[in-house]
Coordinates of C-alpha atoms in Angstrom, one line a residue:
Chain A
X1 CA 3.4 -23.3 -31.3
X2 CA 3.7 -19.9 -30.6
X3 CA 1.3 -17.6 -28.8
X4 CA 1.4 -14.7 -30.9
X5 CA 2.1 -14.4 -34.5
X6 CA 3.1 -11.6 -36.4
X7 CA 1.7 -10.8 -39.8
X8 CA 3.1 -9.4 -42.0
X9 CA 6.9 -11.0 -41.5
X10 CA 8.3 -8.2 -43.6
X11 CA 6.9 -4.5 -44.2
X12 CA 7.9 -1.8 -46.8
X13 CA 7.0 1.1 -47.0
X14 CA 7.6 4.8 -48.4
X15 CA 8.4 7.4 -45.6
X16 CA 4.7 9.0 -44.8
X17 CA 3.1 5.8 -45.6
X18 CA 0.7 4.1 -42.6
X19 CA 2.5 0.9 -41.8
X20 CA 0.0 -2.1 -40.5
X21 CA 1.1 -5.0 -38.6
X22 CA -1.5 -7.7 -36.9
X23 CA -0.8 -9.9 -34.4
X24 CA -3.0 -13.2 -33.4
X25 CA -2.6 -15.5 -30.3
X26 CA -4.1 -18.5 -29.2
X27 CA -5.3 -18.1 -25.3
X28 CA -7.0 -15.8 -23.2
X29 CA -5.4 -12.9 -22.3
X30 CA -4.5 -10.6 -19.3
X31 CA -2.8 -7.6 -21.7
X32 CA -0.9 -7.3 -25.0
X33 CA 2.1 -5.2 -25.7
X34 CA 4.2 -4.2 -28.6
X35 CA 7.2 -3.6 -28.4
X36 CA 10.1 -2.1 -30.7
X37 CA 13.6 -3.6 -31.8
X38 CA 15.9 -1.7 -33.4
X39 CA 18.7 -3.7 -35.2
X40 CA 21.2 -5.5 -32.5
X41 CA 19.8 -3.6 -29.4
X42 CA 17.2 -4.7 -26.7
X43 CA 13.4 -3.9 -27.0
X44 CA 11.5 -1.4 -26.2
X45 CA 8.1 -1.3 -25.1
X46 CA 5.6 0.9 -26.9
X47 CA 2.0 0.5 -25.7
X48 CA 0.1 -1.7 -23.4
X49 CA -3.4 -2.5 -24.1
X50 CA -5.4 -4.9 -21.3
X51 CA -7.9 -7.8 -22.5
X52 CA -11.2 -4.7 -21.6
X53 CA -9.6 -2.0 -23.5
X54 CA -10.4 -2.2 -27.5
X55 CA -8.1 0.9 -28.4
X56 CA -5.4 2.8 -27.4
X57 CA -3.7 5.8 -29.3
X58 CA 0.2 6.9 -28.4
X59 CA 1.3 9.6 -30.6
X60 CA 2.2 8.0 -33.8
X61 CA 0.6 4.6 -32.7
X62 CA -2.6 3.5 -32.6
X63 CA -3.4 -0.4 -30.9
X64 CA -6.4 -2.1 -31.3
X65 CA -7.6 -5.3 -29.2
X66 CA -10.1 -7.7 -31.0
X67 CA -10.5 -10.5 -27.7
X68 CA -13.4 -12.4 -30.0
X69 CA -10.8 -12.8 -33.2
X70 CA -7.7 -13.1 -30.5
X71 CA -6.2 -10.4 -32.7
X72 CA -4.3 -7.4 -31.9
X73 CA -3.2 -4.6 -34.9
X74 CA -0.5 -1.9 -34.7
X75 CA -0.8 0.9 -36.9
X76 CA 1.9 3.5 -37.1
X77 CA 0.7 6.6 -39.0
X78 CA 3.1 9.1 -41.5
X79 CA 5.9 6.6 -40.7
X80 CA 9.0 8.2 -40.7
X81 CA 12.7 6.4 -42.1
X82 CA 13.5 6.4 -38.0
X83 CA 10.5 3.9 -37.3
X84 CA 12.8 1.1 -39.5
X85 CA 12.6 -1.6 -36.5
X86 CA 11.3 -4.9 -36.1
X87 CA 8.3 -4.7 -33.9
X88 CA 7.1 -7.5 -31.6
X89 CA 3.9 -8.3 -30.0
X90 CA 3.7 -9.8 -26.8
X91 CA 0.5 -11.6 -24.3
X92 CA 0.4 -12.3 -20.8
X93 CA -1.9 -15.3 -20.6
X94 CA -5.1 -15.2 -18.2
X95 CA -4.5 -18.8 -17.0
X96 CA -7.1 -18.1 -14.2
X97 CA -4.4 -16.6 -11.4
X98 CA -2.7 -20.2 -12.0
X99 CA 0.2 -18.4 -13.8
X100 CA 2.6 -16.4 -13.1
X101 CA 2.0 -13.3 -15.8
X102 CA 5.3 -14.2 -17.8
X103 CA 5.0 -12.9 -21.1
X104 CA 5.0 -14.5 -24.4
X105 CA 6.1 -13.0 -27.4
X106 CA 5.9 -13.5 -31.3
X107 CA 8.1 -13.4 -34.3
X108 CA 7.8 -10.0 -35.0
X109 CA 7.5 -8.0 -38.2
X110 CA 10.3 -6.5 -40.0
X111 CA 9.9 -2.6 -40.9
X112 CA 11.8 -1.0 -43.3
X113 CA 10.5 2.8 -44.4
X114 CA 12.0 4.2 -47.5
X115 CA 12.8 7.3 -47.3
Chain B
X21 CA 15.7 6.8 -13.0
X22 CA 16.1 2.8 -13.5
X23 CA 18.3 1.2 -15.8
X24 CA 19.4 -1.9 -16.8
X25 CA 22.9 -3.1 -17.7
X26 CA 24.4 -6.0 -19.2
X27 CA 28.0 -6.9 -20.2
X28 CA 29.5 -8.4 -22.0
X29 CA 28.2 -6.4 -25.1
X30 CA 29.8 -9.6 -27.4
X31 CA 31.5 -12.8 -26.3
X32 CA 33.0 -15.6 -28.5
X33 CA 33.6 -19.2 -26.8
X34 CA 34.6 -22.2 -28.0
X35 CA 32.7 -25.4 -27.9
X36 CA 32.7 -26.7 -24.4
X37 CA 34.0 -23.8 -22.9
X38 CA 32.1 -21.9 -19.4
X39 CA 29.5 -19.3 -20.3
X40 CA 28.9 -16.4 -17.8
X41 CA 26.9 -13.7 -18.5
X42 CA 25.5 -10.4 -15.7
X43 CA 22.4 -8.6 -15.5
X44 CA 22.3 -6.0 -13.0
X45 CA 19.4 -3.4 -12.6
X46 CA 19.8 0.1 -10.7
X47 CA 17.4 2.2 -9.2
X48 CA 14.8 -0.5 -8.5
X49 CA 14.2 -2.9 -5.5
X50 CA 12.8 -6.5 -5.8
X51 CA 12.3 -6.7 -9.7
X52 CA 11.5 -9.8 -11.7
X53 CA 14.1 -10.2 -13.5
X54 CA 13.8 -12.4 -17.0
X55 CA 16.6 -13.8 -19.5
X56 CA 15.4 -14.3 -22.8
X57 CA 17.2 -15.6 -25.9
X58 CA 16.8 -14.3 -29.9
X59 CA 17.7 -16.1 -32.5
X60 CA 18.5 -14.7 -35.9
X61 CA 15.2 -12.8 -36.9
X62 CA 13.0 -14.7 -34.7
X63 CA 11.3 -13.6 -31.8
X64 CA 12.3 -14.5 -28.1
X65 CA 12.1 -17.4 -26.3
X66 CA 11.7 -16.8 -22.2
X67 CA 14.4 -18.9 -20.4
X68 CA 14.1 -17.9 -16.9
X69 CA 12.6 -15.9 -15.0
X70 CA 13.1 -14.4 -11.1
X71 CA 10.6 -13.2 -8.3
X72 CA 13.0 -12.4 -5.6
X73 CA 16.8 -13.5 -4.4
X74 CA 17.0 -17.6 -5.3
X75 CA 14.1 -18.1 -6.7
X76 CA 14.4 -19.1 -10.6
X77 CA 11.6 -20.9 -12.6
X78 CA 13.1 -22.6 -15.9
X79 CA 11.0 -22.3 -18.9
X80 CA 12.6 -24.7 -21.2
X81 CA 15.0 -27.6 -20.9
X82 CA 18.4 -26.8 -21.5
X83 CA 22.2 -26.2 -21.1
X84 CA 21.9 -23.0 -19.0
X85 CA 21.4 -22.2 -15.6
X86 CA 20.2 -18.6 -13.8
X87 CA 21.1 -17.7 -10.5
X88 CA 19.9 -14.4 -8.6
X89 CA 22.8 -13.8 -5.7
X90 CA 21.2 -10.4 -5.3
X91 CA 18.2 -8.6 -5.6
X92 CA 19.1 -6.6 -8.9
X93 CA 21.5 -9.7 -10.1
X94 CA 20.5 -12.0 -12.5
X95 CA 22.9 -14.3 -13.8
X96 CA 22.9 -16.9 -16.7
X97 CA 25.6 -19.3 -16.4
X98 CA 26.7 -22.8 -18.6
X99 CA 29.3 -24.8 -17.8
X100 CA 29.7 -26.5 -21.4
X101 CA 28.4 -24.3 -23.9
X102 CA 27.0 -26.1 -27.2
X103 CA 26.9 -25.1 -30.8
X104 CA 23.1 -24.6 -30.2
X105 CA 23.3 -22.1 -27.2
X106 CA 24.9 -19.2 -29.7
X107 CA 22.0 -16.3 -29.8
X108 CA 21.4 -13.1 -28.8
X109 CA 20.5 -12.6 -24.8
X110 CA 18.4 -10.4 -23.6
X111 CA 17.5 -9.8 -19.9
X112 CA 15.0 -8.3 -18.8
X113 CA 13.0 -6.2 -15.4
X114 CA 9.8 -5.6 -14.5
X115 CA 7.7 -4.1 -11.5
X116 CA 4.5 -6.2 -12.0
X117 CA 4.5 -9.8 -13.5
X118 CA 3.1 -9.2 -17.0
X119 CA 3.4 -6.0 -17.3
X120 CA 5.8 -3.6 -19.3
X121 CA 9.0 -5.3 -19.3
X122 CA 12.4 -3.0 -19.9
X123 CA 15.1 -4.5 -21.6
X124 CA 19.0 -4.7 -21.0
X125 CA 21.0 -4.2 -24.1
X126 CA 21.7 -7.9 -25.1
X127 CA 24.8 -9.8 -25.4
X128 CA 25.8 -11.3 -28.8
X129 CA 27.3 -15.0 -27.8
X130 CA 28.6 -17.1 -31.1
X131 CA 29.6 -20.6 -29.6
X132 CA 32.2 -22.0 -32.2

């Protein structure tokens, strides 16, 4: 099964709306990242947040880190019609220096913002 | 500045045709280097992933092979391409192993 899932699947939202999306994995964790994908291209990487932090902020974007509920939320505030993108989490697994630090990453949610 | 480049952008190949695809990376030395694949609106699956000039670790059983000739090469190669290996590649660089990860610009392969 996969290490990080993506809820919601699908997102819509009016243009100035907060948009919301949560992502839960499995394991322990080194760092989680989210990451952007616009429609046919590669991804993008947004924010970083390590397995000691419990926020980070990055203009628009705001990443929090749960490590007790093995969640992780995005929250992009007064989305605009340019943030339409799917949006990906991804986890480097703590497997005790054992592992190499390869990422995993989830399913992603679809955003679309209305304008 | 570093950037990444992959080509080609789209390729079409029949059914048990040769499949070779290039990653280079520029302005970087000794990157890991990472191919993923994307299905259709699903997220990515890690196929291999590179340290340093021949050394590739395989994540998942499969049809394809990666090779690393160079330091900032990274090829993914078949030599019978299956109905199943059609998808959208990605590949992939980083400094540190799991951390931020900058991504190529795909290439679009529809085996038919």
């Amino acid at each position: 099964s996969q290490q990080g899932e993506e809820d919601p699947q699908a997102l819509s939202i009016q243009e100035g709306e907060n948009a919301t999306m949560n992502c839960s994995y499995k394991t322990s964790i080194n760092n989680l990242q989210w990451y952007r994908q616009n429609s046919g291209r590669g991804l993008v990487h947004l924010i970083l947040i390590r397995s000691n932090e419990r926020e980070k902020h990055s203009g628009r974007l705001r990443v929090t880190l749960d490590t007790s509920k093995k969640s992780s939320s995005l929250l992009i505030t007064a989305s605009r019609a340019a943030d339409t993108a799917s949006y990906f989490c991804a986890t480097e697994e703590n497997a005790g220096g054992t592992s190499y630090g390869k990422l995993t990453f989830g399913q992603g949610t679809i955003l679309t913002v209305h304008p | 500045s570093q950037t990444i480049h992959q080509w080609p952008a789209t390729l079409v190949q029949p059914v048990g045709s040769p499949l070779s695809l290039e990653c280079t990376v520029e302005g970087t030395s000794n990157p890991n280097l990472y191919w993923y694949r994307q299905a259709a609106g699903r997220g990515l699956q890690l196929l291999f992933y590179s340290v340093g000039i021949g050394q590739i670790s395989s994540e998942v059983p499969q049809n394809l092979s990666a090779s690393r000739p160079q330091d900032r090469q990274f090829i993914l190669s078949s030599k019978k391409l299956l109905l199943s290996d059609s998808g959208f590649y990605l590949c992939a660089w980083s400094v540190l192993a799991g951390g931020q990860e900058f991504f190529g610009p795909g290439t679009r392969l529809t085996v038919l």
